CSV table of C-alpha atoms and ligand atoms in Angstrom, one decimal:
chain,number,residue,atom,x,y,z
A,7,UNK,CA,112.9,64.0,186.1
A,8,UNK,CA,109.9,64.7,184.1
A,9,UNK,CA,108.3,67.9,185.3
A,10,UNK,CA,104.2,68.3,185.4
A,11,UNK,CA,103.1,67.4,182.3
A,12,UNK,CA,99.3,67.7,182.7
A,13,UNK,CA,100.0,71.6,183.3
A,14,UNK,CA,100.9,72.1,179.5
A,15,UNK,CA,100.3,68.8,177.2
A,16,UNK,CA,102.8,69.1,174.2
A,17,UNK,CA,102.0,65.9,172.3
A,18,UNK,CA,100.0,67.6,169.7
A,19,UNK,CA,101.6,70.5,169.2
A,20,UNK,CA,104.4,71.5,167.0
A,21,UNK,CA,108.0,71.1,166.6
A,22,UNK,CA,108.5,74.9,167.0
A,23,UNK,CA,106.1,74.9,170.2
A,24,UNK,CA,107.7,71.3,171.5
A,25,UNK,CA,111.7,73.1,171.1
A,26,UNK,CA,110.3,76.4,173.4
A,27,UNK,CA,108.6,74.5,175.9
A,28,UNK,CA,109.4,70.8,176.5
A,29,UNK,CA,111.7,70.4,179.3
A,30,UNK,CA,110.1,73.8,180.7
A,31,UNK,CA,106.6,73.4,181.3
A,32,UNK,CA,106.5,74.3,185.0
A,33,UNK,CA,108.3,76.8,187.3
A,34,UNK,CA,111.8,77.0,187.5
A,35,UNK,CA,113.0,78.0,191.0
A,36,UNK,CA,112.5,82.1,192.1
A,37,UNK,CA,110.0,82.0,189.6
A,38,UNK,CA,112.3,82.4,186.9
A,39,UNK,CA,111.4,82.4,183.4
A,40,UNK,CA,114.4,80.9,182.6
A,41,UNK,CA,116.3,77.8,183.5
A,42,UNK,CA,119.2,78.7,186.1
A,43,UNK,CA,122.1,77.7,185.4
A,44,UNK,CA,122.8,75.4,188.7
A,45,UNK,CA,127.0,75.9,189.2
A,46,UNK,CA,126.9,73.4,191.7
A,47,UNK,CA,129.1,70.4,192.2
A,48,UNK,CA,127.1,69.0,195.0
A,49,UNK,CA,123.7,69.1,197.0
A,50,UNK,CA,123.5,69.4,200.4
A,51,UNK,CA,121.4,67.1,203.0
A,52,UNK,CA,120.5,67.5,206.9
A,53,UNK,CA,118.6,64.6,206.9
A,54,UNK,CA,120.9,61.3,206.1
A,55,UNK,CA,118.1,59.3,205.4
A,56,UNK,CA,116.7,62.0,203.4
A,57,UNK,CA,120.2,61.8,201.3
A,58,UNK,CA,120.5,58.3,201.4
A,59,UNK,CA,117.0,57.6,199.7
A,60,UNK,CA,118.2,60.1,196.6
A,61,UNK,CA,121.3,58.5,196.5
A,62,UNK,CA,119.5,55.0,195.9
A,63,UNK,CA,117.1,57.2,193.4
A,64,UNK,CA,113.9,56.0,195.5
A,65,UNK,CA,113.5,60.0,196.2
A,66,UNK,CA,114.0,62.5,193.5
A,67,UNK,CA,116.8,65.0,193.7
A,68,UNK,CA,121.0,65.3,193.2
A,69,UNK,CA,123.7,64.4,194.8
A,70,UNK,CA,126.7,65.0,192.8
A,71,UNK,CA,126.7,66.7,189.2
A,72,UNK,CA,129.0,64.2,187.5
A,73,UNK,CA,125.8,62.0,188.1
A,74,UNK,CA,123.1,64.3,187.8
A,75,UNK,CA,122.4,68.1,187.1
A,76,UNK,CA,119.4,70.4,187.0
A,77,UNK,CA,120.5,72.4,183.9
A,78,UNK,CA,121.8,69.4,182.4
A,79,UNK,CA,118.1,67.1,183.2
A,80,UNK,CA,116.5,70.5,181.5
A,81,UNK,CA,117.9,69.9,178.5
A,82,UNK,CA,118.0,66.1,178.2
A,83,UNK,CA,114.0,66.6,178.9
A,84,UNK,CA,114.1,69.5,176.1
A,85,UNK,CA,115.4,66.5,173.6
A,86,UNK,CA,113.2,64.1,174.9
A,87,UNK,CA,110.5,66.4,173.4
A,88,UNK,CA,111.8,66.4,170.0
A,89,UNK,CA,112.9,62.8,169.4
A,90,UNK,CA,109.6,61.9,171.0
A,91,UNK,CA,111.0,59.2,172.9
A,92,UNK,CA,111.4,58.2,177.2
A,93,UNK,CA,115.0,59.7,178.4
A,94,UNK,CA,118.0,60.9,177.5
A,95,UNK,CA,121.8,61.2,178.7
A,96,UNK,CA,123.8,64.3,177.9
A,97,UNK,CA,127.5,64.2,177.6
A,98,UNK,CA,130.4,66.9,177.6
A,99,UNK,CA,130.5,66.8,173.4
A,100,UNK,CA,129.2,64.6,170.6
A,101,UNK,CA,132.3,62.7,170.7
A,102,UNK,CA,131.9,61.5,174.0
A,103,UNK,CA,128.3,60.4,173.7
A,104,UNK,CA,129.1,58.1,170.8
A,105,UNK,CA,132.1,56.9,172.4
A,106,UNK,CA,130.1,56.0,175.4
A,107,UNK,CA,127.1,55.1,174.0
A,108,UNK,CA,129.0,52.3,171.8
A,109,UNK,CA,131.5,51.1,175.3
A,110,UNK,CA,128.2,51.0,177.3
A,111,UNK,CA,126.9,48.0,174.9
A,112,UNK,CA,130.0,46.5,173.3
A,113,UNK,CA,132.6,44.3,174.9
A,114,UNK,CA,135.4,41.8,174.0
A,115,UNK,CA,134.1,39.7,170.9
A,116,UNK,CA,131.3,41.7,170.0
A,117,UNK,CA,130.5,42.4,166.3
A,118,UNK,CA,129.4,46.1,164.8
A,119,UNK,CA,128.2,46.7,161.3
A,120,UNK,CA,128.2,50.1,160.1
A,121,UNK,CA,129.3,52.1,156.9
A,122,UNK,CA,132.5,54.1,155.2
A,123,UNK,CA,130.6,57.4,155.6
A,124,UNK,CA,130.7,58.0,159.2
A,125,UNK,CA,131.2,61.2,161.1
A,126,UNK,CA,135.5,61.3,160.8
A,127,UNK,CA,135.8,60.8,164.9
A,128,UNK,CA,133.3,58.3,164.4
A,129,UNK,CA,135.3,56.5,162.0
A,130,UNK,CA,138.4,56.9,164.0
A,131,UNK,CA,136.6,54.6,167.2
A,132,UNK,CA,135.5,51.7,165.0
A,133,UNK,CA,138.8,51.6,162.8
A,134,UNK,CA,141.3,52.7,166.0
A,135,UNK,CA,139.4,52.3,170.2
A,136,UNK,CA,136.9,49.5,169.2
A,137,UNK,CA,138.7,46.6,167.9
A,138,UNK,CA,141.7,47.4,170.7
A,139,UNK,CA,138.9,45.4,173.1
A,140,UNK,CA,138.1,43.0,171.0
A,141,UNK,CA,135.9,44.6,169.3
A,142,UNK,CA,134.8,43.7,165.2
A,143,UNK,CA,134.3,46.6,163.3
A,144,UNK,CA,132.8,46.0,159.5
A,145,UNK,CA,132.3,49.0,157.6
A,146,UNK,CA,130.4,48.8,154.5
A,147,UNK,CA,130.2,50.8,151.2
A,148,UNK,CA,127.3,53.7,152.4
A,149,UNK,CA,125.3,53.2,148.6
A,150,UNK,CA,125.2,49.3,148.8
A,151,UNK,CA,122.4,48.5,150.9
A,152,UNK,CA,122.4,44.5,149.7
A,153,UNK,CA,126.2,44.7,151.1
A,154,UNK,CA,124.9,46.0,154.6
A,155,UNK,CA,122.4,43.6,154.5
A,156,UNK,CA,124.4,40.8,153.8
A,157,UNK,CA,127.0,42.0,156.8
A,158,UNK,CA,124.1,42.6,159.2
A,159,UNK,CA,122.4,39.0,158.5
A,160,UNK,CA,126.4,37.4,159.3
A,161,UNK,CA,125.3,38.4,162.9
A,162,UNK,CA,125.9,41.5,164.4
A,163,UNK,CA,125.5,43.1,167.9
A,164,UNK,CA,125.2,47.1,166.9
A,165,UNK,CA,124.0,48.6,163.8
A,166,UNK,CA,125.5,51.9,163.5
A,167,UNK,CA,123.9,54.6,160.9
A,168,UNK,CA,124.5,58.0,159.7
A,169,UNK,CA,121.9,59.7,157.7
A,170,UNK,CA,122.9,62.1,156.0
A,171,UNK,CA,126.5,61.5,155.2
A,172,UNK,CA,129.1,63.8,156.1
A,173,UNK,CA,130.1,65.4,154.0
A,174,UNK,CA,129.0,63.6,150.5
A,175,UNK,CA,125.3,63.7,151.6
A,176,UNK,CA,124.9,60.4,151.1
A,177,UNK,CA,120.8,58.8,152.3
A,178,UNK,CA,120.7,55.1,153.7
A,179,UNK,CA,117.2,53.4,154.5
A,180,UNK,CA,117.0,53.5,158.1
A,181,UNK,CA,114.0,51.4,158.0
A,182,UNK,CA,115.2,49.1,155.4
A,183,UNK,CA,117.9,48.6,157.8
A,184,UNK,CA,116.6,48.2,160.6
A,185,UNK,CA,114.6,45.4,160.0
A,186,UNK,CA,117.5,43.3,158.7
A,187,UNK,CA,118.7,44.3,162.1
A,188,UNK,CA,115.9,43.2,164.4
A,189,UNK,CA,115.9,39.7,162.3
A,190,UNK,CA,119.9,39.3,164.3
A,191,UNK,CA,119.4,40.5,167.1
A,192,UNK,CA,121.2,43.5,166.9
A,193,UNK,CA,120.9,47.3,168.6
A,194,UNK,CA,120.7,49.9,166.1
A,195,UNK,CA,122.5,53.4,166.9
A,196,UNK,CA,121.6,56.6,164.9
A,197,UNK,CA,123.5,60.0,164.3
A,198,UNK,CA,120.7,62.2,163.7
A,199,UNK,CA,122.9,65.4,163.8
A,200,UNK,CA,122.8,66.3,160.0
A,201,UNK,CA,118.8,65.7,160.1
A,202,UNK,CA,118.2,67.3,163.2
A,203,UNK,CA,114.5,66.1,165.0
A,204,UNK,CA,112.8,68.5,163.1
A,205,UNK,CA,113.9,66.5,159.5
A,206,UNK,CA,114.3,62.8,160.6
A,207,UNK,CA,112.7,60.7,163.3
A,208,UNK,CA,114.9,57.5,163.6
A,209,UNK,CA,113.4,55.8,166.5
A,210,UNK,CA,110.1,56.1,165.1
A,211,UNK,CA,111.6,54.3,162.1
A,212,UNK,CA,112.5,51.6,164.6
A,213,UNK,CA,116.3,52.7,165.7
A,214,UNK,CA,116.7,52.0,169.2
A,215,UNK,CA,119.0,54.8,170.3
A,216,UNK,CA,119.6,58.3,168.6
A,217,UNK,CA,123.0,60.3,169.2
A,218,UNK,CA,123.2,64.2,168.6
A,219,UNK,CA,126.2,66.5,168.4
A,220,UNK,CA,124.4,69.4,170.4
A,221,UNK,CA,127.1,71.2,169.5
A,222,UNK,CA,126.0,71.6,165.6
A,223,UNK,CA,122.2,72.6,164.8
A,224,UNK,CA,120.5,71.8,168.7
A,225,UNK,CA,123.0,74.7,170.4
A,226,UNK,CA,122.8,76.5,166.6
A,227,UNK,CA,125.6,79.2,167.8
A,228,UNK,CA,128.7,77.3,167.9
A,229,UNK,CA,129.4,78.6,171.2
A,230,UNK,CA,129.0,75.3,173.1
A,231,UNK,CA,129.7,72.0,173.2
A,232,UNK,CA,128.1,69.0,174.0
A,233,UNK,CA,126.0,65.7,172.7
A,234,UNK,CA,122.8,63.9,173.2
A,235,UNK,CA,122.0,60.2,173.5
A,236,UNK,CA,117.8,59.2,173.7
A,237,UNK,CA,115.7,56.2,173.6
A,238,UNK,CA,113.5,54.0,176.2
A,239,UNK,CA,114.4,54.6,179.9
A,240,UNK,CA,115.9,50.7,179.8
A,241,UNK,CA,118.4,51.3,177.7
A,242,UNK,CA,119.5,55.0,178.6
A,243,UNK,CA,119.4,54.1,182.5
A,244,UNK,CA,122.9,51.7,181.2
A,245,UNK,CA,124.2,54.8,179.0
A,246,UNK,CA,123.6,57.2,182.1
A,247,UNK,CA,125.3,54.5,184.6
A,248,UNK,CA,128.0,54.6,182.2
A,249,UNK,CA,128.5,58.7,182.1
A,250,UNK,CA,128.3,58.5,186.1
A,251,UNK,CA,131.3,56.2,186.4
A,252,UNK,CA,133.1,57.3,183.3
A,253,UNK,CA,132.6,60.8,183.9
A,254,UNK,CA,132.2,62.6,180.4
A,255,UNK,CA,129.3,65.1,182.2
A,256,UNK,CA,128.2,67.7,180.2
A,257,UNK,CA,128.6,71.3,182.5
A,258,UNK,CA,125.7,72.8,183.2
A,259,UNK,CA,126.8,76.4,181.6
A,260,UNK,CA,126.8,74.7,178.3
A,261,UNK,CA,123.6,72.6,178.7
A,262,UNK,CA,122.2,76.4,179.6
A,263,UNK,CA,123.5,77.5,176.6
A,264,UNK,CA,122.3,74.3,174.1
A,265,UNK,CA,118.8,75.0,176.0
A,266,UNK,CA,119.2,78.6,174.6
A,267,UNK,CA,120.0,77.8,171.3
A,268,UNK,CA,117.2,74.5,170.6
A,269,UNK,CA,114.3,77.0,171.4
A,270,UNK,CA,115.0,78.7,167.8
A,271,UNK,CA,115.5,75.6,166.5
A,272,UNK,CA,112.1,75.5,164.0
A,273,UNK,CA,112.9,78.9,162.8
A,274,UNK,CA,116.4,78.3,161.9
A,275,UNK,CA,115.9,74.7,160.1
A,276,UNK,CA,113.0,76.6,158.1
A,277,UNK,CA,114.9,79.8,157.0
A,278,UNK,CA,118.0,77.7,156.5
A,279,UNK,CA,116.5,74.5,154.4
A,280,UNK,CA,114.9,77.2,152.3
A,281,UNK,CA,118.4,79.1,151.1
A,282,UNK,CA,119.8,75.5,151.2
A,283,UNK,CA,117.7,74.1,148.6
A,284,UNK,CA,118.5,77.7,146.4
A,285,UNK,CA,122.0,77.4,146.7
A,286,UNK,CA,122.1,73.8,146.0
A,287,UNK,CA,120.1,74.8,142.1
A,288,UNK,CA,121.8,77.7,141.5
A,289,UNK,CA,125.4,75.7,141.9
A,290,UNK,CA,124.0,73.3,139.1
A,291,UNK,CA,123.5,76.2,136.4
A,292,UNK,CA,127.5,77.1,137.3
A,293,UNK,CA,130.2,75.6,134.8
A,294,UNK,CA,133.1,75.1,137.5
A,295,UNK,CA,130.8,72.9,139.3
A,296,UNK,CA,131.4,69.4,138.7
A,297,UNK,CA,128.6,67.6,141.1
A,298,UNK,CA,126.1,69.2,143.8
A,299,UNK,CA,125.5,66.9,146.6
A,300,UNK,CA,122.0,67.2,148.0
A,301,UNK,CA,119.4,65.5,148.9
A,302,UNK,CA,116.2,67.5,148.1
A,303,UNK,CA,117.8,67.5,144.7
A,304,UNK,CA,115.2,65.2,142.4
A,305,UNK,CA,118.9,63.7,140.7
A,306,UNK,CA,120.0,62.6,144.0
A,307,UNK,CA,120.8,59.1,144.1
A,308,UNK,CA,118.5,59.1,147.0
A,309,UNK,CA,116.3,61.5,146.7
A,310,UNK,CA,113.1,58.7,147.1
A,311,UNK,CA,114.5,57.1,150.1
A,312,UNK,CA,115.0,61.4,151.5
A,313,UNK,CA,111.1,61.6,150.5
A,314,UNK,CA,110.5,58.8,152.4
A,315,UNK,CA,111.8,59.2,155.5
A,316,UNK,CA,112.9,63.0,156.1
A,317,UNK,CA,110.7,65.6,157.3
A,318,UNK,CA,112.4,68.4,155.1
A,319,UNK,CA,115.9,67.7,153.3
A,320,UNK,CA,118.1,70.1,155.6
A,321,UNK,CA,120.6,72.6,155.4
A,322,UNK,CA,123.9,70.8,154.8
A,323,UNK,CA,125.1,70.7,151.0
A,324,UNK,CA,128.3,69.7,149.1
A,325,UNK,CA,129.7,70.4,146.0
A,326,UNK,CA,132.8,69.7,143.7
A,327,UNK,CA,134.7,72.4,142.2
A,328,UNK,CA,136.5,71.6,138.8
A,329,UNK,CA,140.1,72.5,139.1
A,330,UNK,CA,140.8,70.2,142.9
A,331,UNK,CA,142.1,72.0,145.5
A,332,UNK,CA,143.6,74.9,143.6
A,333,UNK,CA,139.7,76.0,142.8
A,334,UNK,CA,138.9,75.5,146.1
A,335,UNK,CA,141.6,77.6,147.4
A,336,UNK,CA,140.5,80.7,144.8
A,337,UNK,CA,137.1,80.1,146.2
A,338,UNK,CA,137.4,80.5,149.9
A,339,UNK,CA,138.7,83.3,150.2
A,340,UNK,CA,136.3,85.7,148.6
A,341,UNK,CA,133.3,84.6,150.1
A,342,UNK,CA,131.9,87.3,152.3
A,343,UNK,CA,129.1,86.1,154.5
A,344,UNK,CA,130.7,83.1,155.6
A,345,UNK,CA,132.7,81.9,157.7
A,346,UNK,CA,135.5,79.2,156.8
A,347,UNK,CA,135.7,76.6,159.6
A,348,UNK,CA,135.8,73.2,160.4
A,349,UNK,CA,132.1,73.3,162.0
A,350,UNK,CA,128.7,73.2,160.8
A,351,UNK,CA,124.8,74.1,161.9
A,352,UNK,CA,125.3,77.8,163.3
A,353,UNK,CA,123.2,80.2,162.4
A,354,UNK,CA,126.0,82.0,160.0
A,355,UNK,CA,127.2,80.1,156.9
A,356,UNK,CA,129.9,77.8,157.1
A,357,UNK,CA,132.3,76.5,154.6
A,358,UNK,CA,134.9,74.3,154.4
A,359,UNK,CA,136.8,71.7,152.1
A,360,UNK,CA,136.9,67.8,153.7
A,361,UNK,CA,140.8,68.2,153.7
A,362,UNK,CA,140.0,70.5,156.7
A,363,UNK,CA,136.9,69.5,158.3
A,364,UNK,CA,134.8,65.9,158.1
A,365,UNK,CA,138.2,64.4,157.0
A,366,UNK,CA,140.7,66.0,158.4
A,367,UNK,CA,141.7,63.0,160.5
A,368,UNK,CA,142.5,61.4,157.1
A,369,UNK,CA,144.9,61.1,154.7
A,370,UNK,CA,144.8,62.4,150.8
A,371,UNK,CA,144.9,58.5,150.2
A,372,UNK,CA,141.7,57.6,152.6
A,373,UNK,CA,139.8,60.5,151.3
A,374,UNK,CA,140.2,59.1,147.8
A,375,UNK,CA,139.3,55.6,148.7
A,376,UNK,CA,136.3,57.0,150.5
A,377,UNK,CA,135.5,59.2,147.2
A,378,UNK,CA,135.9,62.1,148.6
A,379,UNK,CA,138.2,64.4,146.0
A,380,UNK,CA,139.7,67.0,146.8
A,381,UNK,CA,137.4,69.9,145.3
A,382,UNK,CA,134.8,69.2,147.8
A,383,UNK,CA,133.3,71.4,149.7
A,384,UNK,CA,130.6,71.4,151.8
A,385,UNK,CA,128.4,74.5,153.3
A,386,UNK,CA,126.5,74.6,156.0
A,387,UNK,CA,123.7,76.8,155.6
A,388,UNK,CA,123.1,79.8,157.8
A,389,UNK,CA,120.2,82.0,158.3
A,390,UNK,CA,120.8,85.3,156.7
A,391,UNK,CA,119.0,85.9,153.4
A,392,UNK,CA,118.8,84.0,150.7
A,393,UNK,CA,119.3,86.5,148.0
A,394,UNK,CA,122.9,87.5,150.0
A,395,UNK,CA,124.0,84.0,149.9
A,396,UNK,CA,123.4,83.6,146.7
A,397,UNK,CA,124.8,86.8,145.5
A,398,UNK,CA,127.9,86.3,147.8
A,399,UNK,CA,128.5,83.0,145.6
A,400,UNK,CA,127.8,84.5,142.7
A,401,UNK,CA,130.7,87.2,142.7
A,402,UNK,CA,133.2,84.6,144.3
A,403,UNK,CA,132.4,82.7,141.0
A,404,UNK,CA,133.1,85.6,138.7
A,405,UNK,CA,136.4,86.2,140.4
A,406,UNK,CA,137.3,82.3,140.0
A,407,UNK,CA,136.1,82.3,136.5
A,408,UNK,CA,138.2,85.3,135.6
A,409,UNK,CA,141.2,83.5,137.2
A,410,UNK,CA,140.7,80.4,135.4
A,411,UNK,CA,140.1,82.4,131.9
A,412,UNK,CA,143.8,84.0,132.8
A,413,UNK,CA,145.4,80.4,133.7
A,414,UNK,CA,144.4,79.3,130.2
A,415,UNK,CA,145.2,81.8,128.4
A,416,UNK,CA,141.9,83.3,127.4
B,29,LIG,C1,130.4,67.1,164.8
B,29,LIG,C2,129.8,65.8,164.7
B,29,LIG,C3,130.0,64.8,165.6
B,29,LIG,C4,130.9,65.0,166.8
B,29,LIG,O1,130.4,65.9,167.7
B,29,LIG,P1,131.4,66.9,168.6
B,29,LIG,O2,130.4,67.7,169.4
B,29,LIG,O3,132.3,67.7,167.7
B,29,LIG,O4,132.2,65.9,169.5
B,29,LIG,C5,129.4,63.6,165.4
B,29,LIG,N1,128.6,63.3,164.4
B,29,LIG,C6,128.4,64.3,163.4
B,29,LIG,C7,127.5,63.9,162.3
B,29,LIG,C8,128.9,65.5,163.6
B,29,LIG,O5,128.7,66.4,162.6
């Protein structure tokens, strides 16, 4: 799988170098500067024993694409670059790499610790699909680390961890965390999508296996779907025997397009993190903001823990309007660079209340037991200019200001 290395050495270069080039440091076939997309469901052999020796993997090549693809090992080498780590499985979305990441290494009277804050879907697997198979699911408060400790140390197979939160932003202490882990025993997952590679490094903070939604920042263009599993060779050779036989493949037109999208990956983070951190201050000077939810934010509950172990503190935010949902539906609609939409890490802003998007799986009652209220809304950060963003929020503001004014009687 691993092309030539020695031809061009990208261990000491860049993230922005590493997202153009790994996974594509030698020829593609024709010469082509680009990696084909390979819309094949099968590779043909004249020589059986030829065939039979890929089949057994003793010779390199492909046999069937549920199993293996060239597009599709393109991109699983591209991540490989930027988590720094052995091999990687890609899968058809995010959804269905978690999903098989966690069947590959749970079964019947198994144990998982993880916390409230998870990705929605996430959520929906340890609370609906894990404890069906016997499966014990304990999901702790996201700010208590002494509670996750104390559930990890009861004995545990998986740790599962999300840093950041969706969509409150919340921070936990991957290494703090893992280390209560490795005392039990236990695997420890990681969904680096918020973070991205660029921000966060979790397996060199001792996580075994990291999990992507390529769909979100990696592809950057909402135009695909797809997800990302990495760690050592050992552990991803069970997660790929897994995708083979369950048969969540990611198509290699996608993968094409995820390549695409993760070689502007550097630039995008950058331009984005930068307006991020803008927006995120100049929601604090406004009066119908109740709370900003951000981590580069000194006031974050967090904020020494994001020093810590981030790279740079991203471009998803939150905040909560004053006024619930009615604020929020005032709001919305007069933004002008943005879209509104249940996604998040393209390259034009996105935003979108929980009711709708990280949550939408649950009801007004679980959102308010998980502290989520109903005036919050997060943004995820595009690239156009900072000044527009800001100015966009700025008039929507005005108009929601005016309207309050009016409902009081002012
Ligand atoms: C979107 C998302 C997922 C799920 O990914 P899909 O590609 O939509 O299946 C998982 N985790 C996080 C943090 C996400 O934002």
């Amino acid at each position: 799988m691993n092309k030539n290395l020695g031809v061009m050495p990208l261990n000491h270069v860049g993230e922005g170098t590493k997202a153009v080039w790994s996974g594509e440091q030698t020829a593609h076939p024709y010469r082509a500067t680009q990696t084909p997309i390979v819309a094949s469901a099968a590779y043909g052999y004249q020589d059986i024993d030829e065939w039979y020796d890929v089949a057994l993997g003793a010779a390199p090549g492909f046999i069937y694409s549920r199993m293996s693809n060239p597009t599709v090992e393109t991109l699983e080498s591209k991540i490989c670059g930027l988590e720094n780590t052995e091999s990687a499985v890609a899968f058809s979305t995010g959804m269905a790499a978690i999903s098989s990441v966690l069947y590959t290494f749970l079964s019947n009277g198994c144990r998982v610790v993880s916390t409230k804050d998870s990705y929605g879907g996430t959520n929906k697997v340890f609370e609906e699909f894990l404890p069906r198979m016997g499966v014990r699911v304990t999901l702790c408060e996201t700010h208590s680390h002494e509670q996750i400790e104390d559930e990890i140390a009861k004995g545990c197979d998986v740790l599962y961890l999300e840093t950041p939160t969706n969509p409150s932003l919340k921070i936990v202490d991957i290494k703090r965390l893992v280390s209560a882990a490795k005392k039990v025993g236990a695997l420890v997952i990681a969904d680096n999508t918020f973070a991205t590679p660029l921000n966060q490094s979790p397996l060199a903070l001792g996580v075994d296996i990291v999990v992507h939604s390529a769909t979100k920042f990696l592809s950057g263009h909402a135009d695909a779907m797809g997800g990302l599993v990495c760690g050592a060779e050992n552990l991803m050779e069970k997660v790929r025997h897994y995708r083979e036989i369950n048969g969540a493949s990611l198509d290699p037109f996608s993968a094409y397009l995820i390549i695409r999208g993760m070689k502007t990956l550097a630039l995008r983070i950058r331009q984005q993190q930068i307006s991020a951190k803008a927006i995120a201050e100049y929601l604090l000077t406004e009066p119908m903001v109740e709370a900003v939810n951000y981590p580069g934010l000194p006031d974050h509950p967090n904020h020494h823990i994001a020093c810590e172990q981030m790279h740079g503190f991203g471009s998803m935010l939150s905040f909560v309007l004053i006024g619930g949902m009615d604020t929020v539906k005032t709001l919305l609609p007069q933004l002008r660079y943005a879209h509104c939409a249940g996604n998040l890490g393209a390259v034009e802003t996105i935003y979108g209340p929980a009711r709708t998007t990280s949550h939408v799986e649950n009801t007004l009652e679980e959102r308010l037991a998980l502290g989520i209220s109903e005036g919050l809304v997060r943004i995820s950060v595009g690239i156009e200019d900072t000044e527009d963003l800001i100015s966009d929020l700025k008039q929507a503001f005005e108009f929601v200001n005016k309207c309050c004014h009016k409902a009081v009687g002012v």
